[in-house]
PDB file of C-alpha atoms in Angstrom:
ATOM      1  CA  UNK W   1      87.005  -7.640 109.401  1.00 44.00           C
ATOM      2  CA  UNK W   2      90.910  -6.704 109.272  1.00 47.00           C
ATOM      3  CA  UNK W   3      91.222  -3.789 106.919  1.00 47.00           C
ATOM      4  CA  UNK W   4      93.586  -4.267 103.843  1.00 46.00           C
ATOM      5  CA  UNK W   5      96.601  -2.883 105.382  1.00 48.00           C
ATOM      6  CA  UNK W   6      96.345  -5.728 108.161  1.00 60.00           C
ATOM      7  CA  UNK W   7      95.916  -8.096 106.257  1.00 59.00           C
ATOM      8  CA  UNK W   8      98.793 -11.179 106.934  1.00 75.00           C
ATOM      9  CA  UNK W   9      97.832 -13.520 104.133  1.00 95.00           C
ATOM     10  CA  UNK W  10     100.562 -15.277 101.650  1.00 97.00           C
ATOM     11  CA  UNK W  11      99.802 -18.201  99.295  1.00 98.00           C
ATOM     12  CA  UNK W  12     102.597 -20.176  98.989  1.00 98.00           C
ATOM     13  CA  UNK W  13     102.296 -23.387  96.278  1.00 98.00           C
ATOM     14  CA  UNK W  14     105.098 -25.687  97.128  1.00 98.00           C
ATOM     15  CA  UNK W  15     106.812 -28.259  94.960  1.00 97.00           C
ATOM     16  CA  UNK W  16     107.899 -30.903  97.371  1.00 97.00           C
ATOM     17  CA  UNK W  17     110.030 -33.093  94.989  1.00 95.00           C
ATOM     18  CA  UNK W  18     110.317 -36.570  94.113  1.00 93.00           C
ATOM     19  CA  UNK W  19     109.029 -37.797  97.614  1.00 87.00           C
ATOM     20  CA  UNK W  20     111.500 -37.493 100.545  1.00 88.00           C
ATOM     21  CA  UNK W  21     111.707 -34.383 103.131  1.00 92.00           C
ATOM     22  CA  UNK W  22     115.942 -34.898 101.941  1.00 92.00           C
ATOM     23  CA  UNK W  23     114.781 -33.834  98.357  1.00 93.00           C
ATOM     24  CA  UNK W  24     113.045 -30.380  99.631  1.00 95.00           C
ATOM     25  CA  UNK W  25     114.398 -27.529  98.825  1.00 96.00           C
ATOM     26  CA  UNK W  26     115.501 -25.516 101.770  1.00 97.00           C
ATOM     27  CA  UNK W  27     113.291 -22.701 101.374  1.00 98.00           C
ATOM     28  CA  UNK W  28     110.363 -25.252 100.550  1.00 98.00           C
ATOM     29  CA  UNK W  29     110.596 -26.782 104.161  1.00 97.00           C
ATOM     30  CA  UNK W  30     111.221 -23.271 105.897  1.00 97.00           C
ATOM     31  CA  UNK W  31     107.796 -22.186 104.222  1.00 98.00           C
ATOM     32  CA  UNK W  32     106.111 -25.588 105.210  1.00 98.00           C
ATOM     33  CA  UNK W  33     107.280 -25.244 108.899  1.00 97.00           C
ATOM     34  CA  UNK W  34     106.082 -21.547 108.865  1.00 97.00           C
ATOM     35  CA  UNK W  35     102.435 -22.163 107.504  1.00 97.00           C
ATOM     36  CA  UNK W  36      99.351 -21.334 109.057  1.00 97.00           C
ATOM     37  CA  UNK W  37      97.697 -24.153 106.812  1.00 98.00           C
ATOM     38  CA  UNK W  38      98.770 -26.696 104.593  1.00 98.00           C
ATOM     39  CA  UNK W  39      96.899 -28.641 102.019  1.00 97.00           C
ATOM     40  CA  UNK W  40      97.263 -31.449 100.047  1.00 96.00           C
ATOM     41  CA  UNK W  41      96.489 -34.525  98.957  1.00 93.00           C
ATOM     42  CA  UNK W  42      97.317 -37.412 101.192  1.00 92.00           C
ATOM     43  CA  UNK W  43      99.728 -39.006  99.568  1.00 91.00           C
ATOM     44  CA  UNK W  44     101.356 -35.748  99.228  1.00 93.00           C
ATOM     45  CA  UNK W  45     101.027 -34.923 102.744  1.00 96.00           C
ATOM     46  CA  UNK W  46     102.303 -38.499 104.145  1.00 94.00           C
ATOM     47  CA  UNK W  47     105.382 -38.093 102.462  1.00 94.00           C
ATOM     48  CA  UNK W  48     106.164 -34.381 104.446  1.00 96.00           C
ATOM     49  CA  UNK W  49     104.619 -35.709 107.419  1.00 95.00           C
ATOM     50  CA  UNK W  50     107.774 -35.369 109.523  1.00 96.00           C
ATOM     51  CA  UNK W  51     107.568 -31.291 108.924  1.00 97.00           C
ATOM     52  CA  UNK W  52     103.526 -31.244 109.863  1.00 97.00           C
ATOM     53  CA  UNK W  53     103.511 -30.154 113.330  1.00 94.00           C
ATOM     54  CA  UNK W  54     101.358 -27.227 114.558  1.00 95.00           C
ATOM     55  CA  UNK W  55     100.051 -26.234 111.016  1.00 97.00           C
ATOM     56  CA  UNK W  56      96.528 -26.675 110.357  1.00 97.00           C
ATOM     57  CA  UNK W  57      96.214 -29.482 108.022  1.00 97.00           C
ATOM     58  CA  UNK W  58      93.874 -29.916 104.593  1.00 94.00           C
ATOM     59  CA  UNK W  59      93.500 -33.478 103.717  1.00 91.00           C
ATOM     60  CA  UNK W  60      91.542 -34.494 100.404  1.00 84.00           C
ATOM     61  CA  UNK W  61      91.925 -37.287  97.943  1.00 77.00           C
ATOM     62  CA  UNK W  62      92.963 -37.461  94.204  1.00 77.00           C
ATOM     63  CA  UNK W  63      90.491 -35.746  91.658  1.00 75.00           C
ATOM     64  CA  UNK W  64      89.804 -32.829  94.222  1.00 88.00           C
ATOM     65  CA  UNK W  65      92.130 -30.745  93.187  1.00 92.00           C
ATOM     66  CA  UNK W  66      89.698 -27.850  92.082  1.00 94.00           C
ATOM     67  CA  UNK W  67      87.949 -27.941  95.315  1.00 94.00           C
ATOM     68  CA  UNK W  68      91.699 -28.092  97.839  1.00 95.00           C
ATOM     69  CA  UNK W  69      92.198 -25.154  95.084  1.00 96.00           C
ATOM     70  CA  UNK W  70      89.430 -23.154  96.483  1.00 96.00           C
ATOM     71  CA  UNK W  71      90.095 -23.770  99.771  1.00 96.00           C
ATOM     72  CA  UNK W  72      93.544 -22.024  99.249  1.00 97.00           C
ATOM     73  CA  UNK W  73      92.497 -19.088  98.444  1.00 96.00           C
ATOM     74  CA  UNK W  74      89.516 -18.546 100.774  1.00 96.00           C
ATOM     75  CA  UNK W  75      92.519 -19.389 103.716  1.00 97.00           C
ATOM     76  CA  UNK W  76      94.741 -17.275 102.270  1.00 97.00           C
ATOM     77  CA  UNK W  77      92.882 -14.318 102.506  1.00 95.00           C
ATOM     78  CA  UNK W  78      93.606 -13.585 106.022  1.00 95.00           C
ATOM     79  CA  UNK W  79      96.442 -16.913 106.971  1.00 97.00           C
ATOM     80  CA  UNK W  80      99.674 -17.842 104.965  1.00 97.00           C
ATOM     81  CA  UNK W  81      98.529 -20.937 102.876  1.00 98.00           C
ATOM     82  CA  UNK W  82     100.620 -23.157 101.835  1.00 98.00           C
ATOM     83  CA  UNK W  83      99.674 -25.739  99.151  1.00 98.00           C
ATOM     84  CA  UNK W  84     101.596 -28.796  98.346  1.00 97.00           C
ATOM     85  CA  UNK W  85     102.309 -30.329  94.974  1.00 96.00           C
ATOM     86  CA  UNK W  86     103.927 -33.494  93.960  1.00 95.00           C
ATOM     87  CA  UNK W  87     107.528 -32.620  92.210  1.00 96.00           C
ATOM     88  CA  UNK W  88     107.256 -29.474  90.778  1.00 97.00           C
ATOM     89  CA  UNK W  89     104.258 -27.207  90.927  1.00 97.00           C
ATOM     90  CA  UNK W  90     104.226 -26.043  87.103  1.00 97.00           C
ATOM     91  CA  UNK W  91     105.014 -29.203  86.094  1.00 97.00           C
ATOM     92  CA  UNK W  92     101.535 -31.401  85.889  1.00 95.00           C
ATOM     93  CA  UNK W  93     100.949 -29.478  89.351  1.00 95.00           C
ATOM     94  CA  UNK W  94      99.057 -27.708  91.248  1.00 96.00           C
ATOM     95  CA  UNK W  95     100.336 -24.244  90.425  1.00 97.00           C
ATOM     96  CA  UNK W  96      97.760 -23.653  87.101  1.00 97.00           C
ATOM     97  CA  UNK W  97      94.977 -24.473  88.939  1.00 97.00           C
ATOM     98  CA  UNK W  98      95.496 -22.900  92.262  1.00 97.00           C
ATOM     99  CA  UNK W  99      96.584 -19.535  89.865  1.00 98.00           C
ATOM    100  CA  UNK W 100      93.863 -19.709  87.959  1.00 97.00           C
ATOM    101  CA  UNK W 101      91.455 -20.371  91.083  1.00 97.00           C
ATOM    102  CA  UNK W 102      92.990 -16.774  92.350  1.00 97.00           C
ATOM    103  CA  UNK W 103      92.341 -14.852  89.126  1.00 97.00           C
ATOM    104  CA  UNK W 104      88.725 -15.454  89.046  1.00 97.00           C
ATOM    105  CA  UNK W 105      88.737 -14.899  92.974  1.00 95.00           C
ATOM    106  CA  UNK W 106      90.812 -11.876  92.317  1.00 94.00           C
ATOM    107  CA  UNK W 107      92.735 -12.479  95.340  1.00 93.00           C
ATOM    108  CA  UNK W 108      94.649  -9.423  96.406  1.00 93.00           C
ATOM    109  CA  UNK W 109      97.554 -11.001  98.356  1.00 93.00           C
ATOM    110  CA  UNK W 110     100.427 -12.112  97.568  1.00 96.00           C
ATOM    111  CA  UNK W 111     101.547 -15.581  95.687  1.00 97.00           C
ATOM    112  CA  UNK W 112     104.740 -17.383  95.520  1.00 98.00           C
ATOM    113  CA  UNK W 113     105.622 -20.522  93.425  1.00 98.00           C
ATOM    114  CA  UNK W 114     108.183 -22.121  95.432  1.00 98.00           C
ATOM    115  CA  UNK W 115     110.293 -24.814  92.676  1.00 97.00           C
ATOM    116  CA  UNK W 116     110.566 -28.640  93.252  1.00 97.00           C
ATOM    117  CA  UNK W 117     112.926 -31.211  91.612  1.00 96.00           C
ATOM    118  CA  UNK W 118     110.299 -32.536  88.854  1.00 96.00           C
ATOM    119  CA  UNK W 119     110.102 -36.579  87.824  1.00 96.00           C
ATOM    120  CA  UNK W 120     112.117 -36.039  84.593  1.00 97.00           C
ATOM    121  CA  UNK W 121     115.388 -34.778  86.822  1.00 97.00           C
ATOM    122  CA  UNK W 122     114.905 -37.565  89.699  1.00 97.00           C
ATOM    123  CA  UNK W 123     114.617 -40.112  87.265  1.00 97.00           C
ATOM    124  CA  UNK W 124     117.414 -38.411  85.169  1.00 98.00           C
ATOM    125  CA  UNK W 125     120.041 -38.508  88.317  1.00 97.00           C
ATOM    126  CA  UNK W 126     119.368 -42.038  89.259  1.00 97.00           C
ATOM    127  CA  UNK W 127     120.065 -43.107  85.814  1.00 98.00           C
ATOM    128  CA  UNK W 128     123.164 -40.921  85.243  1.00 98.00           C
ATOM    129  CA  UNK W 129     123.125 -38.445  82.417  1.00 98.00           C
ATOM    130  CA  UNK W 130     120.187 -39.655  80.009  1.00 98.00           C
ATOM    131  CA  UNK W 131     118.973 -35.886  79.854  1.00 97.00           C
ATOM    132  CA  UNK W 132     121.522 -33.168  78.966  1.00 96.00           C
ATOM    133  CA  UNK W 133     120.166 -32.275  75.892  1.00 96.00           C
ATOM    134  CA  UNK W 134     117.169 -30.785  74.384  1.00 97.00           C
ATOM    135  CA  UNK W 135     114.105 -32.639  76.210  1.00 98.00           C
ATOM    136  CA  UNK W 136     110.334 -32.933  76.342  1.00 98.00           C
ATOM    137  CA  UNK W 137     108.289 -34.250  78.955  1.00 98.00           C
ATOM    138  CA  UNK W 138     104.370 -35.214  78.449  1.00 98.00           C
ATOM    139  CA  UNK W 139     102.006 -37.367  80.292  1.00 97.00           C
ATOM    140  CA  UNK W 140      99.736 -39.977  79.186  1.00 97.00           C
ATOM    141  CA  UNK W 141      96.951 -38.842  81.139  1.00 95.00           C
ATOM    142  CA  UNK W 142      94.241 -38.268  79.074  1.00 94.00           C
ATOM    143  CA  UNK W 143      92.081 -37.242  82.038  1.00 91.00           C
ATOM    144  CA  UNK W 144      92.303 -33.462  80.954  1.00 92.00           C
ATOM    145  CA  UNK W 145      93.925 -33.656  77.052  1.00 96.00           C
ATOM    146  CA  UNK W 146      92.808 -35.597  74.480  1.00 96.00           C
ATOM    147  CA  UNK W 147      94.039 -38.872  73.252  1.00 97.00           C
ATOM    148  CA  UNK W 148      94.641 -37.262  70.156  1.00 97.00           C
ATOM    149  CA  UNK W 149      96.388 -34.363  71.385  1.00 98.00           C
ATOM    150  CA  UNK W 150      99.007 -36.669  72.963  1.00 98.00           C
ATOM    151  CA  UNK W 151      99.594 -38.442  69.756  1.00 98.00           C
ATOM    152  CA  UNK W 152     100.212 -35.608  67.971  1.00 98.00           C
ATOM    153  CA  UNK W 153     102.783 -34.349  70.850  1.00 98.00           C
ATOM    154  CA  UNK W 154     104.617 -37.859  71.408  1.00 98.00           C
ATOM    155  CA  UNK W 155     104.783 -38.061  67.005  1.00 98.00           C
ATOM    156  CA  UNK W 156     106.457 -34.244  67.383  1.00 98.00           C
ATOM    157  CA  UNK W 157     108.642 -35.184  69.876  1.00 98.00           C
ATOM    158  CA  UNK W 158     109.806 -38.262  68.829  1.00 98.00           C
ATOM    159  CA  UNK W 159     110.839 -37.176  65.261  1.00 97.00           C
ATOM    160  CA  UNK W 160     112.114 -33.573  66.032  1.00 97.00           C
ATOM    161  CA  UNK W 161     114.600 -36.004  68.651  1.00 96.00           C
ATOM    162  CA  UNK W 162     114.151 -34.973  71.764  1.00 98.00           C
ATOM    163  CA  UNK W 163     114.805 -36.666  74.742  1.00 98.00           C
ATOM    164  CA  UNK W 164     111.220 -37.358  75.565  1.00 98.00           C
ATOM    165  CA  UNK W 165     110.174 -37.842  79.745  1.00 98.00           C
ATOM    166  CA  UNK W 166     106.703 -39.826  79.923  1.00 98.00           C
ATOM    167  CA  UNK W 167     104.759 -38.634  82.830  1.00 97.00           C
ATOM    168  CA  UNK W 168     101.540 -40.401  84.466  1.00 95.00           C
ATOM    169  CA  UNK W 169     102.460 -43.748  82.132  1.00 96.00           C
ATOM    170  CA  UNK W 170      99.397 -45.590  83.593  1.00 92.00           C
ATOM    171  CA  UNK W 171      96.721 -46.080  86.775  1.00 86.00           C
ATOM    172  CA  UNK W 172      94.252 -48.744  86.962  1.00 83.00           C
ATOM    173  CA  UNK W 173      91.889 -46.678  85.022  1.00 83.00           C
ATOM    174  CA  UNK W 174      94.583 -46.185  82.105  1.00 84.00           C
ATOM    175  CA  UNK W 175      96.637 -49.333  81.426  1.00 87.00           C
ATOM    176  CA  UNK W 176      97.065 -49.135  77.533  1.00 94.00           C
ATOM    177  CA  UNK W 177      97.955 -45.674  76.934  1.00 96.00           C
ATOM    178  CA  UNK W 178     101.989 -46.385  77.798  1.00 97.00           C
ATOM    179  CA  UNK W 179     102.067 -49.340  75.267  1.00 97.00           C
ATOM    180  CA  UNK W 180     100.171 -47.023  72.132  1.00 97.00           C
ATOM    181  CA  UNK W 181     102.938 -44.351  73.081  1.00 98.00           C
ATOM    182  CA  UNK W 182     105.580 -47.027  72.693  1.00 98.00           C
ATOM    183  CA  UNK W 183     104.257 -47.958  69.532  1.00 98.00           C
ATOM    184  CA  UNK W 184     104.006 -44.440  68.752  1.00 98.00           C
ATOM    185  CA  UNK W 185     107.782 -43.557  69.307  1.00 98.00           C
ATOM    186  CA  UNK W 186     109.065 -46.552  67.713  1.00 98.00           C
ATOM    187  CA  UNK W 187     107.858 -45.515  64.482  1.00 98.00           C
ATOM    188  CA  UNK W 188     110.535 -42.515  64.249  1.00 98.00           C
ATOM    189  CA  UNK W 189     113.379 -44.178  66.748  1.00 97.00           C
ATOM    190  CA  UNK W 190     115.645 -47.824  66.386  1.00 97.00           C
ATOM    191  CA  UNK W 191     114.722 -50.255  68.800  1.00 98.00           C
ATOM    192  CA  UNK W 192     118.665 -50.102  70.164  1.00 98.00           C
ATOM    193  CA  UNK W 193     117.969 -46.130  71.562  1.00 98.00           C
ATOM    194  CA  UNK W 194     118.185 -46.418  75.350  1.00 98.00           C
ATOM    195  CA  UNK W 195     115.218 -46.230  77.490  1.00 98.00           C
ATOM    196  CA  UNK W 196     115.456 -46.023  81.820  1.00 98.00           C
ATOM    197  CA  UNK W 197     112.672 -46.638  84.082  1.00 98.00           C
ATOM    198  CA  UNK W 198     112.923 -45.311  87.376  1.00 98.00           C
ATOM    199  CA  UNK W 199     110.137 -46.525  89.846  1.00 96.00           C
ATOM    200  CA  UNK W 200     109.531 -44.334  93.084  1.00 94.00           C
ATOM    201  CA  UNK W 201     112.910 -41.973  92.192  1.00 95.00           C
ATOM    202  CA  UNK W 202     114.994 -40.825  95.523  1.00 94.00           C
ATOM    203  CA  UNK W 203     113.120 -42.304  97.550  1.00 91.00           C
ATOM    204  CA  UNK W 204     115.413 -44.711  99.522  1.00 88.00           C
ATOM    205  CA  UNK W 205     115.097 -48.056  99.788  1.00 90.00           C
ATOM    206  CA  UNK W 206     111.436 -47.993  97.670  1.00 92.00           C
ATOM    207  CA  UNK W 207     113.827 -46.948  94.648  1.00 94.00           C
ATOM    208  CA  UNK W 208     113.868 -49.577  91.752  1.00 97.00           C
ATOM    209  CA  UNK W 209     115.513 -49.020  88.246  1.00 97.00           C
ATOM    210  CA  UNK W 210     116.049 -50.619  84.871  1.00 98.00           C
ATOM    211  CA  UNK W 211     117.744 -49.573  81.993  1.00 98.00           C
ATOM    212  CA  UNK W 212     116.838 -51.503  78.499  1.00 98.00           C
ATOM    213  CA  UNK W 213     116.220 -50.463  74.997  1.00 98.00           C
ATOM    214  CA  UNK W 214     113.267 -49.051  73.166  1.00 98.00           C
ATOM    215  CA  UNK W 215     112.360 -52.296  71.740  1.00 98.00           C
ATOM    216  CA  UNK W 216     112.379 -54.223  74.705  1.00 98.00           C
ATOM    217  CA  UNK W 217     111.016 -51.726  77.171  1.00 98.00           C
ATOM    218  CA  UNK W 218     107.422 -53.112  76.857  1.00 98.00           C
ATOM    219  CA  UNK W 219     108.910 -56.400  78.049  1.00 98.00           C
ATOM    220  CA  UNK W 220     108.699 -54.688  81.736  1.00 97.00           C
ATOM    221  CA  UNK W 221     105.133 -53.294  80.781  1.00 96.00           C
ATOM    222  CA  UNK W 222     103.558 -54.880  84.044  1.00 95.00           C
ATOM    223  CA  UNK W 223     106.226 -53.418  86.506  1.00 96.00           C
ATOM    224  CA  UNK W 224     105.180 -49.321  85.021  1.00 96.00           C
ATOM    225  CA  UNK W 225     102.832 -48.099  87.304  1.00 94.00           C
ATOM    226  CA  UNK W 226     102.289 -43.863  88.594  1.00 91.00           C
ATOM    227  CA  UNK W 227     105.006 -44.152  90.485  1.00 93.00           C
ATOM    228  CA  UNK W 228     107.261 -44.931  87.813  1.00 96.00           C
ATOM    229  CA  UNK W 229     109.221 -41.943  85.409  1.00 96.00           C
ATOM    230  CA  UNK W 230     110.379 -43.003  81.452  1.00 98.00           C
ATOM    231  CA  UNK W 231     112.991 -41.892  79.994  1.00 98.00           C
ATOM    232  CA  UNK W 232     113.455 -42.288  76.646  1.00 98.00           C
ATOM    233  CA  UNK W 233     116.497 -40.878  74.512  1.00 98.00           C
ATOM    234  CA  UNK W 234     117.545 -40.943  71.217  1.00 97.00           C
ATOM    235  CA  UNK W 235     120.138 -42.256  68.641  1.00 95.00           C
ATOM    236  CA  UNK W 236     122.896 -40.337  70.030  1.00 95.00           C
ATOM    237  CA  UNK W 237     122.598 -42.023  73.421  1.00 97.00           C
ATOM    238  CA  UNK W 238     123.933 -45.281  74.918  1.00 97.00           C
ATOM    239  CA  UNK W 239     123.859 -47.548  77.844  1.00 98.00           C
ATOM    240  CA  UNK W 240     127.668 -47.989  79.902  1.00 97.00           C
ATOM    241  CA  UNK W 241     127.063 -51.161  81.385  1.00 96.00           C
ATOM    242  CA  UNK W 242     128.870 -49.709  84.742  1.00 93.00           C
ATOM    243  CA  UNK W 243     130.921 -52.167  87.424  1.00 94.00           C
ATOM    244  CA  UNK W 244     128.189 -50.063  89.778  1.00 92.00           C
ATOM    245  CA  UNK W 245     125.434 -50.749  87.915  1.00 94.00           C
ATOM    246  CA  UNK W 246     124.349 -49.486  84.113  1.00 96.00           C
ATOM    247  CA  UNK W 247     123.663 -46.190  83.523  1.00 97.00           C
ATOM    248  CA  UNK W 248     122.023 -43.564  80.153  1.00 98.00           C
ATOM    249  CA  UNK W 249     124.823 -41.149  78.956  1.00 97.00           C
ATOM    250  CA  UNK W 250     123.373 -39.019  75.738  1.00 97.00           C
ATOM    251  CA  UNK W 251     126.892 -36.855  74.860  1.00 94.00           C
ATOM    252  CA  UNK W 252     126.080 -33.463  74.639  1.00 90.00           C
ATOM    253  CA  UNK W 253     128.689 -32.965  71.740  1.00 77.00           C
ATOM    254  CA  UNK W 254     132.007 -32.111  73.571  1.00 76.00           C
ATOM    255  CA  UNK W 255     133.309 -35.296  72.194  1.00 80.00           C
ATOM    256  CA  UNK W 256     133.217 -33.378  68.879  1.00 81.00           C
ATOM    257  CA  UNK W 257     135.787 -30.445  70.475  1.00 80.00           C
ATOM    258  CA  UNK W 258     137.497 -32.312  72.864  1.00 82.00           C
ATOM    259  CA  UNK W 259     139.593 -35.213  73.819  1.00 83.00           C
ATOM    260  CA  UNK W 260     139.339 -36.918  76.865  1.00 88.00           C
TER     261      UNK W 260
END
């Protein structure tokens, strides 16, 4: 056994962005390229494939994320592990887990959180400037919180006026919970406030978009799938129907200083 002075481990959890090896970060894809292991799901690990050359690989499936966790950490004891995570890793990622797989481990080497562009921001970009004020992002998975719990967040959110981001809006298991936040929201917002949906964000030619209005947005309730972001703004915010397309602009208030 290498004492703990020769010891070469490193845990690295990655945030690989909205989907495309363009959208890494640079210092994301020099610590993917560098790994002794990397682990992921598959999806994940399909969509880096092009950087996956002499690593070691870690394949598993969705729900074992406690289990690719462990794994990790028992790798990175002695190898640098790296560990993949759709978007970013704190946000709905893999960081908490993998983190809190370490503390009760009490792994003694070292861990770095290497930052991803998150769902709200792709989404945000291709839709032009729908979030450049005071947001909130939550998911409608109720896998791990309570249906209850989300309520109470989506009523908070929607009244105190945040832009609100709705993550994980439905899976085959889930297909009512984005129409009862809907409903939810529209009881503090007017049905004109703008709302974009951005379906597979930055990622080429599988990029799809529409931008509509709170009260119609459950009109395109069939296309919202897990691949697809919501952004939803508030009374401030309005659609510019665009000669390239419409876009979201919510002023952030230098109409109120300026003129331009």
């Amino acid at each position: 056994m290498p004492s703990q002075s020769e010891k070469k481990g490193k845990l690295y959890i990655v945030g690989i962005g909205p989907g495309s090896v363009e959208q890494l970060t640079v210092h994301a894809r020099d610590v993917i390229l560098n790994a002794d292991y990397v682990l992921g799901n598959d999806t994940y690990l399909d969509q880096i494939e092009e950087l996956l050359t002499t690593q070691n690989i870690y394949r598993s499936s969705m729900g074992k994320e406690v289990d690719r966790a462990k794994e990790a950490v028992k790798l990175a004891e002695n190898n640098v592990a790296v560990m993949v995570s759709g978007g970013d890793a704190n946000v709905y990622g893999m960081a908490g887990i993998v983190i809190e797989v370490a503390e009760s481990n009490n792994l003694d080497v070292e861990i770095e959180v290497v930052p991803g562009v998150t769902a709200m921001l792709a989404s945000a970009s291709v839709l032009g400037a729908p979030v450049v004020v005071d947001a909130a992002t939550i998911s409608l998975s109720d896998l791990l919180t309570p249906w209850e719990v989300i309520e109470k967040r989506l009523s908070a959110a929607a009244d105190a006026g945040f832009i609100i981001s709705l993550y994980n809006p439905k899976s085959r298991q889930r297909t009512s919970n984005f129409e009862r936040a809907i409903e939810i929201i529209r009881k503090f917002r007017e049905d004109s406030v703008p709302v974009g949906l951005v379906k597979n964000a930055l990622r080429g030619d599988e990029q799809e978009y529409i931008v509509t209005t709170l009260g119609e947005v459950l009109e395109y309730n069939d296309w919202v799938d897990m691949r697809t972001a919501i952004v939803i703004c508030n009374s401030d915010s309005r659609i510019w129907n665009s000669p390239n397309g419409d876009k979201i602009i919510t002023p952030r208030g230098y109409h109120r200083k300026y003129e331009y």
